[in-house]
Short mmCIF file of C-alpha atoms in Angstrom, two decimals:
data_model
loop_
_atom_site.label_atom_id
_atom_site.label_comp_id
_atom_site.label_asym_id
_atom_site.label_seq_id
_atom_site.Cartn_x
_atom_site.Cartn_y
_atom_site.Cartn_z
CA TRP A 1 0.00 0.00 0.00
CA SER A 2 2.93 2.33 0.51
CA LYS A 3 4.10 4.69 -2.23
CA ALA A 4 7.34 5.44 -0.39
CA TYR A 5 10.54 5.38 -2.43
CA CYS A 6 14.29 5.95 -1.92
CA GLY A 7 16.72 7.95 -4.01
CA VAL A 8 15.84 10.83 -6.36
CA GLU A 9 14.30 9.03 -9.31
CA PRO A 10 11.78 8.55 -10.78
CA TYR A 11 10.30 11.87 -9.67
CA GLY A 12 13.35 14.16 -9.72
CA TRP A 13 14.72 16.84 -7.39
CA GLY A 14 11.83 19.27 -7.83
CA TYR A 15 9.24 16.76 -6.68
CA LEU A 16 11.49 15.62 -3.84
CA ALA A 17 11.88 19.15 -2.48
CA GLY A 18 8.22 20.07 -2.98
CA SER A 19 6.83 16.87 -1.49
CA ILE A 20 9.00 17.16 1.62
CA ALA A 21 7.97 20.81 2.09
CA VAL A 22 4.27 19.93 1.77
CA SER A 23 4.61 16.94 4.08
CA LEU A 24 6.32 19.07 6.75
CA VAL A 25 3.58 21.71 6.62
CA PHE A 26 0.92 19.01 6.80
CA SER A 27 2.75 17.32 9.68
CA ASP A 28 2.93 20.63 11.52
CA PHE A 29 -0.82 21.10 11.18
CA PHE A 30 -1.46 17.51 12.24
CA GLU A 31 0.71 18.01 15.33
CA PHE A 32 -1.10 21.25 16.16
CA PHE A 33 -4.60 19.83 15.68
CA TYR A 34 -3.89 16.65 17.63
CA HIS A 35 -2.40 18.75 20.44
CA TRP A 36 -5.34 21.20 20.30
CA CYS A 37 -7.78 18.30 20.57
CA GLY A 38 -5.74 17.00 23.50
CA HIS A 39 -6.89 20.05 25.43
CA LYS A 40 -10.42 20.32 24.05
CA VAL A 41 -11.63 16.71 24.07
CA PRO A 42 -11.98 15.23 27.59
CA PHE A 43 -10.86 11.66 26.84
CA MET A 44 -7.84 12.99 24.92
CA TRP A 45 -6.94 15.31 27.80
CA ALA A 46 -6.98 12.27 30.10
CA GLU A 47 -4.06 10.95 28.04
CA HIS A 48 -2.26 14.23 27.35
CA LYS A 49 -2.45 15.70 30.87
CA LYS A 50 0.42 13.51 32.00
CA HIS A 51 2.73 15.59 29.82
CA HIS A 52 1.54 18.69 31.68
CA VAL A 53 2.99 17.65 35.01
CA PHE A 54 5.89 19.80 33.74
CA PRO A 55 4.82 23.46 34.19
CA ASN A 56 8.37 24.56 33.33
CA PRO A 57 9.61 21.78 31.05
CA THR A 58 13.16 20.72 30.28
CA PRO A 59 14.47 19.14 27.04
CA PHE A 60 13.66 15.74 28.56
CA ALA A 61 9.96 16.63 28.38
CA VAL A 62 9.99 16.39 24.59
CA ILE A 63 9.72 12.59 24.94
CA ALA A 64 7.66 12.63 28.14
CA ASP A 65 4.41 11.52 26.50
CA GLU A 66 2.30 8.45 26.97
CA PRO A 67 2.78 5.66 24.38
CA LEU A 68 -0.56 6.39 22.69
CA ASP A 69 0.36 10.07 22.38
CA GLN A 70 3.73 9.17 20.87
CA LEU A 71 2.12 6.75 18.43
CA MET A 72 -0.48 9.27 17.26
CA ARG A 73 2.06 12.08 16.84
CA ALA A 74 4.26 9.82 14.71
CA SER A 75 1.37 8.40 12.66
CA PRO A 76 1.90 10.77 9.68
CA LEU A 77 5.09 8.80 9.00
CA LEU A 78 2.86 5.80 8.42
CA PHE A 79 -0.09 7.19 6.48
CA MET A 80 1.45 10.02 4.42
CA PRO A 81 3.44 7.62 2.18
CA MET A 82 0.16 5.77 1.57
CA LEU A 83 -1.41 8.94 0.17
CA ALA A 84 1.39 10.15 -2.11
CA PRO A 85 4.89 9.10 -3.20
CA LEU A 86 7.33 10.34 -0.54
CA ASN A 87 11.06 9.85 -0.23
CA LEU A 88 11.44 7.69 2.84
CA ASP A 89 15.06 8.68 3.51
CA ALA A 90 14.30 12.41 3.48
CA LEU A 91 11.12 11.91 5.49
CA VAL A 92 12.85 10.01 8.29
CA VAL A 93 15.76 12.47 8.39
CA CYS A 94 13.42 15.49 8.47
CA TRP A 95 11.29 13.98 11.22
CA GLY A 96 14.20 12.61 13.22
CA LEU A 97 16.29 15.78 12.93
CA LEU A 98 13.94 18.74 12.47
CA PHE A 99 10.98 17.66 14.60
CA PHE A 100 13.01 16.23 17.44
CA SER A 101 15.46 19.15 17.47
CA TRP A 102 12.67 21.73 17.43
CA GLY A 103 10.86 19.84 20.18
CA ILE A 104 13.97 20.01 22.35
CA PHE A 105 14.21 23.75 21.67
CA LEU A 106 10.54 24.32 22.56
CA HIS A 107 10.95 22.47 25.84
CA CYS A 108 14.37 23.81 26.78
CA GLY A 109 12.97 26.64 28.92
CA TYR A 110 15.60 29.06 27.65
CA GLU A 111 14.63 32.21 25.79
CA HIS A 112 17.65 32.93 23.62
CA PRO A 113 18.27 36.68 23.43
CA GLN A 114 18.67 36.49 19.63
CA ILE A 115 15.24 34.88 19.13
CA ASP A 116 12.40 37.37 19.30
CA PRO A 117 9.59 36.04 21.54
CA HIS A 118 7.22 38.57 19.94
CA THR A 119 7.47 36.99 16.49
CA THR A 120 4.13 36.28 14.82
CA SER A 121 5.36 33.50 12.53
CA MET A 122 7.26 30.82 14.47
CA ASN A 123 6.72 29.27 17.88
CA THR A 124 9.59 29.73 20.31
CA ALA A 125 10.57 28.32 23.69
CA TYR A 126 8.64 31.20 25.27
CA HIS A 127 5.41 30.25 23.51
CA HIS A 128 5.66 26.63 24.57
CA HIS A 129 6.58 27.56 28.12
CA LEU A 130 3.47 29.76 28.10
CA HIS A 131 1.48 26.77 26.88
CA HIS A 132 2.67 24.63 29.79
CA VAL A 133 1.90 27.42 32.27
CA ILE A 134 -1.58 28.51 31.17
CA ALA A 135 -3.10 25.85 28.89
CA THR A 136 -5.65 23.76 30.77
CA PRO A 137 -8.43 21.26 29.96
CA GLY A 138 -10.78 23.02 27.56
CA ASN A 139 -8.43 25.97 27.24
CA ALA A 140 -6.08 25.21 24.35
CA LEU A 141 -3.43 27.94 24.03
CA HIS A 142 -0.27 27.92 21.92
CA CYS A 143 -0.65 24.33 20.78
CA GLY A 144 1.44 24.85 17.65
CA PHE A 145 4.79 23.26 16.93
CA TRP A 146 6.56 25.26 14.23
CA PHE A 147 4.15 27.78 12.76
CA GLN A 148 1.87 30.12 14.71
CA ILE A 149 -0.64 30.36 11.87
CA TRP A 150 -2.65 27.40 13.18
CA ASP A 151 -3.10 28.97 16.62
CA GLN A 152 -3.97 32.25 14.94
CA LEU A 153 -6.64 30.60 12.78
CA PHE A 154 -8.12 28.65 15.72
CA GLY A 155 -8.06 31.64 18.10
CA SER A 156 -5.78 29.88 20.55
CA MET A 157 -3.19 32.64 20.97
CA HIS A 158 -2.55 34.10 24.42
CA LYS A 159 -4.02 37.61 24.53
CA GLY A 160 -2.99 38.56 28.05
CA GLU A 161 0.10 40.26 29.40
CA CYS A 162 3.40 39.14 27.90
CA ILE A 163 5.59 37.43 30.49
CA CYS A 164 8.59 36.71 28.26
CA ALA A 165 12.08 37.30 29.63
CA ARG A 166 12.50 40.57 27.74
CA CYS A 167 9.26 42.11 29.00
CA SER A 168 9.72 40.78 32.52
CA GLN A 169 13.26 42.13 32.77
CA SER A 170 12.14 45.52 31.47
CA LYS A 171 9.83 45.62 34.52
CA GLY A 172 12.61 44.71 36.92
CA LYS A 173 11.64 41.04 37.17
CA ARG A 174 13.58 37.83 36.49
CA GLU A 175 16.90 39.35 37.47
CA ARG A 176 19.99 37.43 38.52
CA GLU A 177 19.11 37.92 42.17
CA ASP A 178 15.78 36.15 41.59
CA TRP A 179 17.54 33.25 39.89
CA ASP A 180 20.02 32.85 42.73
CA LYS A 181 17.11 32.36 45.14
CA LEU A 182 15.82 29.33 43.24
CA GLU A 183 16.64 25.78 44.20
CA VAL A 184 17.77 24.20 40.94
CA PRO A 185 17.40 20.39 40.79
CA ASP A 186 20.50 18.33 40.14
CA TYR A 187 19.81 16.95 36.67
CA SER A 188 23.26 15.36 36.42
CA VAL A 189 21.88 12.22 38.07
CA LEU A 190 19.88 11.55 34.90
CA VAL A 191 23.04 10.64 32.97
CA GLN A 192 24.18 8.15 35.59
CA PRO A 193 23.21 4.52 34.88
CA GLU A 194 22.86 3.86 38.61
CA PHE A 195 19.91 6.27 38.78
CA TRP A 196 17.91 4.29 36.22
CA LEU A 197 19.00 0.90 37.57
CA ARG A 198 17.85 1.84 41.05
CA ARG A 199 14.49 2.94 39.64
CA GLY A 200 14.12 -0.44 37.92
CA GLN A 201 14.91 -2.32 41.13
CA PHE A 202 12.43 -0.18 43.03
CA LYS A 203 9.65 -0.93 40.54
CA GLN A 204 10.36 -4.67 40.64
CA ALA A 205 10.27 -4.65 44.42
#
């Protein structure tokens, strides 16, 4: 049933570039709409809410979804090649590199000074942090992945006061003194095999 292919031929470079671009835009909308439904539809929120135990997520949160959520978000990789001929190599690389890398960026919790949080085109770490802070069951806000256009069309943009780092610092908030007061967890334990082995022993017990 699959129309997936490898290499450039028989469709050529133009089709390869165009089909990947279209598939990425479609995938971005699919990700947005599935995420939006995860906040609007009660039984879908029951699955998605586990991801929202992270009000201020870290890069680890990009894979902190339930198996059903992960399966559904990856499903375009399965059904898109059934609808049209798609280069499987390029599709896997784009998904594995672009989607995963952007997901890490969105969940990193760091607003890079060179990335404008007031942009109206792309979602940034600020927008996704805002999503984790204010999006609730029935209140889908900033559910987009790459492009903001989907949130703009669905009316799910935050219309309240901007709390980005730039605006907060201009009001005398989020200064170094505030940071020094915080108790920062020791994430270094996550790269130690003993941490995960102990968790496995605890679960078995």
